[in-house]
PDB file of C-alpha atoms in Angstrom:
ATOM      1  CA  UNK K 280       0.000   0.000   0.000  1.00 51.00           C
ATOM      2  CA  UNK K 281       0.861   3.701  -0.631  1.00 49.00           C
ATOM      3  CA  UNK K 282       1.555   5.677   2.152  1.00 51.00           C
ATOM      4  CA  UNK K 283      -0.070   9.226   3.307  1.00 49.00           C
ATOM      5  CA  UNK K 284       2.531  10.940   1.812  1.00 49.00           C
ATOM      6  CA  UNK K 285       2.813   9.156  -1.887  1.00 45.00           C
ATOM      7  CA  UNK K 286      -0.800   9.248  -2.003  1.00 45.00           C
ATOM      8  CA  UNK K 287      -1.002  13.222  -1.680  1.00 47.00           C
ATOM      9  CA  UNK K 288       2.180  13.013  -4.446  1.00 49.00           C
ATOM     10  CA  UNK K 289       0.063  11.292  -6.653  1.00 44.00           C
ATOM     11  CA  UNK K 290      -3.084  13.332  -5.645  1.00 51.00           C
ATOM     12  CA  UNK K 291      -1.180  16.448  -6.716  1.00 48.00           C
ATOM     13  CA  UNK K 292       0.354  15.235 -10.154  1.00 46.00           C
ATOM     14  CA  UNK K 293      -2.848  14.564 -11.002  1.00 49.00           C
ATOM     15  CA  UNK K 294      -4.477  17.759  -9.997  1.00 41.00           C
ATOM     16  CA  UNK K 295      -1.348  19.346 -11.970  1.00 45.00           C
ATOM     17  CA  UNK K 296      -1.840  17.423 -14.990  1.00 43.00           C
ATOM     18  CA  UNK K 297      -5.780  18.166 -15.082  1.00 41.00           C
ATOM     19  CA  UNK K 298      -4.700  21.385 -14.663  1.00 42.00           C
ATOM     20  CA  UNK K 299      -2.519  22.094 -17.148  1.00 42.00           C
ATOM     21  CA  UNK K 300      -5.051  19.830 -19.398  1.00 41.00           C
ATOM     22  CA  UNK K 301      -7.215  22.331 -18.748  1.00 39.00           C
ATOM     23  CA  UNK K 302      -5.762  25.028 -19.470  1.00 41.00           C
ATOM     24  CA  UNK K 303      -4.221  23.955 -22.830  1.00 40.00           C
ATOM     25  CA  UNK K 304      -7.833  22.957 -23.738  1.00 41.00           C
ATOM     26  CA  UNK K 305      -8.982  26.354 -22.903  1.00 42.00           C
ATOM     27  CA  UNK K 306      -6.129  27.729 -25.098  1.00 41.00           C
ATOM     28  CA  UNK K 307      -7.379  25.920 -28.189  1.00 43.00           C
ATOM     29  CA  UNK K 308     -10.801  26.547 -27.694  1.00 43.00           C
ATOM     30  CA  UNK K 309     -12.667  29.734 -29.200  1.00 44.00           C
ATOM     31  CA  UNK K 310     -14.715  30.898 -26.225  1.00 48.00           C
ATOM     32  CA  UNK K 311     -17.177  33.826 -27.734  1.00 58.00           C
ATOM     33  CA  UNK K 312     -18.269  35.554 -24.497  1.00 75.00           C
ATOM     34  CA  UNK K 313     -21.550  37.319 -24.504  1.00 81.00           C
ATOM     35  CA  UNK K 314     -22.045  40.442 -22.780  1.00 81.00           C
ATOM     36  CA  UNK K 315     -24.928  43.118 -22.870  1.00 83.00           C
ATOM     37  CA  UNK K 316     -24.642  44.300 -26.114  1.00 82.00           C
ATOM     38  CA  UNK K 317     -26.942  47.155 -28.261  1.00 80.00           C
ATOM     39  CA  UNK K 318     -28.051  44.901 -31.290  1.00 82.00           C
ATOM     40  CA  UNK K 319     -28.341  46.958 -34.266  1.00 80.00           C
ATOM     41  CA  UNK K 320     -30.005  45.100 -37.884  1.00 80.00           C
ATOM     42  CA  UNK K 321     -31.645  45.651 -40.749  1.00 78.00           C
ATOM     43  CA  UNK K 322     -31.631  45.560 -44.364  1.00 73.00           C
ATOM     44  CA  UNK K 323     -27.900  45.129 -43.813  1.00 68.00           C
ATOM     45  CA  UNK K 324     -26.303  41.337 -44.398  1.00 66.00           C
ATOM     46  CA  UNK K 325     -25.254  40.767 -40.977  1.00 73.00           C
ATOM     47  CA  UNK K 326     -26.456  41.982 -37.262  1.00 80.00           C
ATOM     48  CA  UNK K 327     -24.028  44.560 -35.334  1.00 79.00           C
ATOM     49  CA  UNK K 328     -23.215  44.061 -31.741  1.00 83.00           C
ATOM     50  CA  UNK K 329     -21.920  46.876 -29.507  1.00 82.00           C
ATOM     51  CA  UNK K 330     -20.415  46.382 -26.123  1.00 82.00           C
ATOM     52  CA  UNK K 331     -22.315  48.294 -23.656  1.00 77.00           C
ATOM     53  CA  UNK K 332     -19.597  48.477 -21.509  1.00 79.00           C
ATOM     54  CA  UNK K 333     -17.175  50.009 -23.988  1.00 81.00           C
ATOM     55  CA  UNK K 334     -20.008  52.056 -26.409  1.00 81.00           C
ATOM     56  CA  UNK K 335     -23.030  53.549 -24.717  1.00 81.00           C
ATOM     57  CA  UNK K 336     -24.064  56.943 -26.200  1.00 83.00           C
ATOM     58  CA  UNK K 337     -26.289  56.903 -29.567  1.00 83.00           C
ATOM     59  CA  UNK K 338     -25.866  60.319 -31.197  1.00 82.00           C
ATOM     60  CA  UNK K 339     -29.597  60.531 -33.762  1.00 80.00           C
ATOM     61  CA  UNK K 340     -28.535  62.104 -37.265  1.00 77.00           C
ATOM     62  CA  UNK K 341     -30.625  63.085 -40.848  1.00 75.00           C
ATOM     63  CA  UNK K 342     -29.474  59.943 -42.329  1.00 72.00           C
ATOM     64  CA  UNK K 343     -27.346  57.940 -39.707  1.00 74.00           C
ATOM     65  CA  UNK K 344     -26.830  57.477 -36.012  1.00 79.00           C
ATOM     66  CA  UNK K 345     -23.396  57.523 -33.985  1.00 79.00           C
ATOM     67  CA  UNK K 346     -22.860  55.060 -31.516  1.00 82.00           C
ATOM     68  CA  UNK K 347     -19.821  56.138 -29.001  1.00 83.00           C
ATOM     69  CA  UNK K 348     -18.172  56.650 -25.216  1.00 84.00           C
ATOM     70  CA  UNK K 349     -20.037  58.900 -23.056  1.00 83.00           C
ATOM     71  CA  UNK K 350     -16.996  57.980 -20.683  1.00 84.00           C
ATOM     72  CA  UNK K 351     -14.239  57.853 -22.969  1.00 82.00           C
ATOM     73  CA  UNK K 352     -14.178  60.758 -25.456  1.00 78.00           C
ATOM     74  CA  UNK K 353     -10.770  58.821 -26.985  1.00 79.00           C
ATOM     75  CA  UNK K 354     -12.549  55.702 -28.165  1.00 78.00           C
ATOM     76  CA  UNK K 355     -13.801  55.608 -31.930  1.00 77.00           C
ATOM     77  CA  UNK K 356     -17.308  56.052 -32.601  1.00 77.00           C
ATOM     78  CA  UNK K 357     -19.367  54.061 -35.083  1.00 78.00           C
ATOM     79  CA  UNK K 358     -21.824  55.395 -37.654  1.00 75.00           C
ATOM     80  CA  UNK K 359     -25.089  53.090 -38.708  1.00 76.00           C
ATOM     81  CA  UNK K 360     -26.623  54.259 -41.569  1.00 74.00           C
ATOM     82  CA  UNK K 361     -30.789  54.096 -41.030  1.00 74.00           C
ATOM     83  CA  UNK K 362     -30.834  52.521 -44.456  1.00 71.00           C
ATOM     84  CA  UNK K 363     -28.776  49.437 -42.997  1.00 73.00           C
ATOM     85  CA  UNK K 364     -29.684  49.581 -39.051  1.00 75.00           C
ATOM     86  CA  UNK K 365     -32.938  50.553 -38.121  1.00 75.00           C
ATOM     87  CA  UNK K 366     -34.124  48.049 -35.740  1.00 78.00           C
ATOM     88  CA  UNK K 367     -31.975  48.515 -31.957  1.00 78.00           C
ATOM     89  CA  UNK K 368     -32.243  46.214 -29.444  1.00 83.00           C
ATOM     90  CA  UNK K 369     -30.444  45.834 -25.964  1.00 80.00           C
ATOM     91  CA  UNK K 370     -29.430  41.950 -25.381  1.00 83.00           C
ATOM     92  CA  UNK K 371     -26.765  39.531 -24.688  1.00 83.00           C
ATOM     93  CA  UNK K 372     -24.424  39.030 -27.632  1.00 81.00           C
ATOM     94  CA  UNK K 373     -20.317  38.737 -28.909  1.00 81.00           C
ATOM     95  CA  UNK K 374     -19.153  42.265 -30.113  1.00 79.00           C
ATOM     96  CA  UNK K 375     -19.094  42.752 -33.477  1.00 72.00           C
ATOM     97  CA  UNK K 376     -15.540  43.407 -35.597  1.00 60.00           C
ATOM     98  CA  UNK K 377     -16.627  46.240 -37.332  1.00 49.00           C
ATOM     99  CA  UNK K 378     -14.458  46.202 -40.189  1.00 38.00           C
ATOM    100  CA  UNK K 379     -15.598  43.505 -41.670  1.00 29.00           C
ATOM    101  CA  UNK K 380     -19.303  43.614 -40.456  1.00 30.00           C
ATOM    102  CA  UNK K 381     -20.897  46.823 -41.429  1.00 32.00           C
ATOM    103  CA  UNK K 382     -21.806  47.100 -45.271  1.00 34.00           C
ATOM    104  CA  UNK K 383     -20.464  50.258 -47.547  1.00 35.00           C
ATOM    105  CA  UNK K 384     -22.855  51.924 -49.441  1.00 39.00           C
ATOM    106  CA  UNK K 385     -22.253  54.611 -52.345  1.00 41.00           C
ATOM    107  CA  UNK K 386     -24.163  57.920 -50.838  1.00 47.00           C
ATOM    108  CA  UNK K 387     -24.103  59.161 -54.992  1.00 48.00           C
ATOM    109  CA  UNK K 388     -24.872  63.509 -54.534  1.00 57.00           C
ATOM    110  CA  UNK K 389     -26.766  63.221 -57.656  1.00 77.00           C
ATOM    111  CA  UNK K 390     -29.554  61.307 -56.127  1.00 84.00           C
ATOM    112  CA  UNK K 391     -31.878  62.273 -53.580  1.00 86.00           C
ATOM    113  CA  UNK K 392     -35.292  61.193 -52.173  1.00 89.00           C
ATOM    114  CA  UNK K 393     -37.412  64.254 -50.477  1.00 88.00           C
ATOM    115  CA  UNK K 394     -40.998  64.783 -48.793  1.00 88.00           C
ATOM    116  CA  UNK K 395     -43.485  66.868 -50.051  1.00 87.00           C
ATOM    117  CA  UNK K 396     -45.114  67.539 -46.806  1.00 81.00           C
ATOM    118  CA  UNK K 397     -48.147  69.383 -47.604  1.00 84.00           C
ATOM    119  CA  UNK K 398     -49.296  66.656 -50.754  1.00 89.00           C
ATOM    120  CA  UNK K 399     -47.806  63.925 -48.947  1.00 91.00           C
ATOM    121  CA  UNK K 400     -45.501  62.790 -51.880  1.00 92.00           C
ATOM    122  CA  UNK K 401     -42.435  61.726 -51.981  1.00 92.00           C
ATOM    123  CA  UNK K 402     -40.302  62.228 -54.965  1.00 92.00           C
ATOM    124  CA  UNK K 403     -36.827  60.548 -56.334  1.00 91.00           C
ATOM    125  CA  UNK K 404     -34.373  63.182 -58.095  1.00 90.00           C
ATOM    126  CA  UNK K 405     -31.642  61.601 -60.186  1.00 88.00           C
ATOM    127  CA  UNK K 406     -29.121  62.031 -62.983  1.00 88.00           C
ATOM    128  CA  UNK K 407     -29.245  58.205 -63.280  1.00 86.00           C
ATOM    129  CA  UNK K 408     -31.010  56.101 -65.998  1.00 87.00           C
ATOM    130  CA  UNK K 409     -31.528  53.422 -63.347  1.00 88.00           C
ATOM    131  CA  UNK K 410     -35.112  52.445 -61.681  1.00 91.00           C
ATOM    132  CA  UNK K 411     -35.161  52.285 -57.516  1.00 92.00           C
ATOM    133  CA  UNK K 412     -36.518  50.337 -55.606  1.00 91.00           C
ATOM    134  CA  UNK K 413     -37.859  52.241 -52.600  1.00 93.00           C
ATOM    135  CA  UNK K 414     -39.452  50.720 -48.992  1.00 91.00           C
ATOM    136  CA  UNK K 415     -40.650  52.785 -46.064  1.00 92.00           C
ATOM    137  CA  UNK K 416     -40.009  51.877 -42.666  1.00 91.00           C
ATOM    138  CA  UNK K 417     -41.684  52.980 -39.835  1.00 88.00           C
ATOM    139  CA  UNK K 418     -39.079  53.481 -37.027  1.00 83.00           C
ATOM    140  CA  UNK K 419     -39.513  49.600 -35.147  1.00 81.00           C
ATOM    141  CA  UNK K 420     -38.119  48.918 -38.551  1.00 83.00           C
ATOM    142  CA  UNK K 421     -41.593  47.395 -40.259  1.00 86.00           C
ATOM    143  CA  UNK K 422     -41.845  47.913 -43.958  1.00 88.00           C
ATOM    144  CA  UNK K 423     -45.256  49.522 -44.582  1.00 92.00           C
ATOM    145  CA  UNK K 424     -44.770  50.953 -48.394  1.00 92.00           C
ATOM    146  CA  UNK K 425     -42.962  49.799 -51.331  1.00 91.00           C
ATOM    147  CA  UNK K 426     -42.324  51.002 -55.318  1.00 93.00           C
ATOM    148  CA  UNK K 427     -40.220  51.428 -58.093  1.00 93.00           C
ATOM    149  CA  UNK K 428     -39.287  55.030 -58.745  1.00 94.00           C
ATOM    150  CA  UNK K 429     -37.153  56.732 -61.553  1.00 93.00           C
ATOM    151  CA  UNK K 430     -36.108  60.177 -61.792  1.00 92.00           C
ATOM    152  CA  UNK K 431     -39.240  62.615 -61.441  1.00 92.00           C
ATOM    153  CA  UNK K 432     -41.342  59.946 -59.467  1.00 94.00           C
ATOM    154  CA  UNK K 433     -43.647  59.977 -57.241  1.00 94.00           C
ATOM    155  CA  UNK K 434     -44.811  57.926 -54.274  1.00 94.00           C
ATOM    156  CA  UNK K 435     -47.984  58.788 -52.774  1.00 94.00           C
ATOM    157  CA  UNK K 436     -47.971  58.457 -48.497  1.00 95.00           C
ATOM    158  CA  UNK K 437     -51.611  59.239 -48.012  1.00 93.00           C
ATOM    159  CA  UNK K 438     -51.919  56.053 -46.306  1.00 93.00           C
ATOM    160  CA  UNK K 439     -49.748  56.286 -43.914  1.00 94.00           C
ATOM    161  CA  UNK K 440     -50.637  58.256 -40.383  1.00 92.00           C
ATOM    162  CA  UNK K 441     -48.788  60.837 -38.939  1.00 90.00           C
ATOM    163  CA  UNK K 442     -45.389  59.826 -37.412  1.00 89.00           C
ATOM    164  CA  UNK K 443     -41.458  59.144 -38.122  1.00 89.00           C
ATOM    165  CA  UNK K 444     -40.598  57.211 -41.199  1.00 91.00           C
ATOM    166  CA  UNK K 445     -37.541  56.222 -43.346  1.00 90.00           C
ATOM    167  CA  UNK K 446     -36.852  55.877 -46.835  1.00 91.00           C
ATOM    168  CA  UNK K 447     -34.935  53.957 -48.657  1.00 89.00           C
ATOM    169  CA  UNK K 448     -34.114  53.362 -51.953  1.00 89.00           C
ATOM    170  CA  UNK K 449     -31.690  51.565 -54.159  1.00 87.00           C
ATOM    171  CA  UNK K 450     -30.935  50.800 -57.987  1.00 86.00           C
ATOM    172  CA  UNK K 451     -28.226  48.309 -57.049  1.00 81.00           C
ATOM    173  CA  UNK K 452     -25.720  50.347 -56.937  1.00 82.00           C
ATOM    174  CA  UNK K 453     -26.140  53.531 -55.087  1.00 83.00           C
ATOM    175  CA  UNK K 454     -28.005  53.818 -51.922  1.00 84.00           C
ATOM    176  CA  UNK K 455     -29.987  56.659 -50.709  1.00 88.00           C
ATOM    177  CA  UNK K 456     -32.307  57.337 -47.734  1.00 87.00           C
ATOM    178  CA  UNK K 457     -34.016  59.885 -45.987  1.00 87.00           C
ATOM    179  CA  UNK K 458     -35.855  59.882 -42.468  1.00 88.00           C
ATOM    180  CA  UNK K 459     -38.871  62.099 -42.369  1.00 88.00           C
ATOM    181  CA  UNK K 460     -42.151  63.333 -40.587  1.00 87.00           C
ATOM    182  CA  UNK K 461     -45.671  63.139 -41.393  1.00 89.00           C
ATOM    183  CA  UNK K 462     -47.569  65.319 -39.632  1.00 86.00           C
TER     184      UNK K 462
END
């Protein structure tokens, strides 16, 4: 038989070796770690996840909002463009890595969408040959209109009831969008 003291020997090379089993294991291993995160998504391919801990401020633009530090002016803010992002929730999630998450879009100057308030229309502008698809969002991020619009067009909003909306519109190639009130 062992005695008391080979039997705490073995005891603790085998504690050692589970331990450092352990930790090799843990070294391979890809732990994602969720943590309250603001979960931004939309028409855009994939969802965005912002550490609350790290990115807590949202900053509510014409055409965009700016997520950033309301402790640490130094840390980078991030812009989400209401055409990609309009639906925010708070939830448990991995952080994003935002350069390879949030999608590009072309913001072309000689294209524009804009509101007739007072006949409720609202009319494309372009220099482009290209049709555009165009959906209205209300701002929980529910499409409620949609049309095809070329330069000069037209879409008629007399349906919807007074409140925040956002437009967006795209031929493919350039994206455009405009957040507006109906009163």
């Amino acid at each position: 038989m062992f005695s008391h003291a080979t039997m705490k020997q073995i005891d603790s090379a085998k504690l050692g070796w589970l331990t450092s089993f352990v930790f090799l294991s843990c070294l391979f291993c890809k732990a994602e770690t969720k943590v309250p995160c603001l979960i931004f998504s939309g028409n855009a391919e994939k969802e965005v996840c912002i550490d609350l801990a790290t990115l807590n401020r949202i900053t509510f633009g014409d055409n965009s909002m700016i997520v950033s530090s309301s402790k640490d002016p130094n840390t980078e803010s991030i812009e989400l463009l209401y055409s990609l992002y309009h639906h925010l929730e708070i939830g448990d999630g991995t952080p994003s890595d935002f350069e390879s998450s949030i999608d590009v879009i072309l913001d072309d100057s000689n294209s524009r969408i804009y509101l007739d308030a007072q006949s409720k229309l609202l009319y494309l502008q372009t220099t482009l040959d290209s049709e555009f698809q165009i959906g209205i969002f209300n701002v929980s991020g529910n499409l409620l209109l949609t049309s095809e619009l070329s330069n000069g067009d037209a879409l008629m909003l007399e349906t919807l009831s007074s409140g925040v909306y956002i437009a967006v519109a795209t031929d493919g190639k350039t994206k455009i969008s405009l957040k507006f009130i109906l009163k």
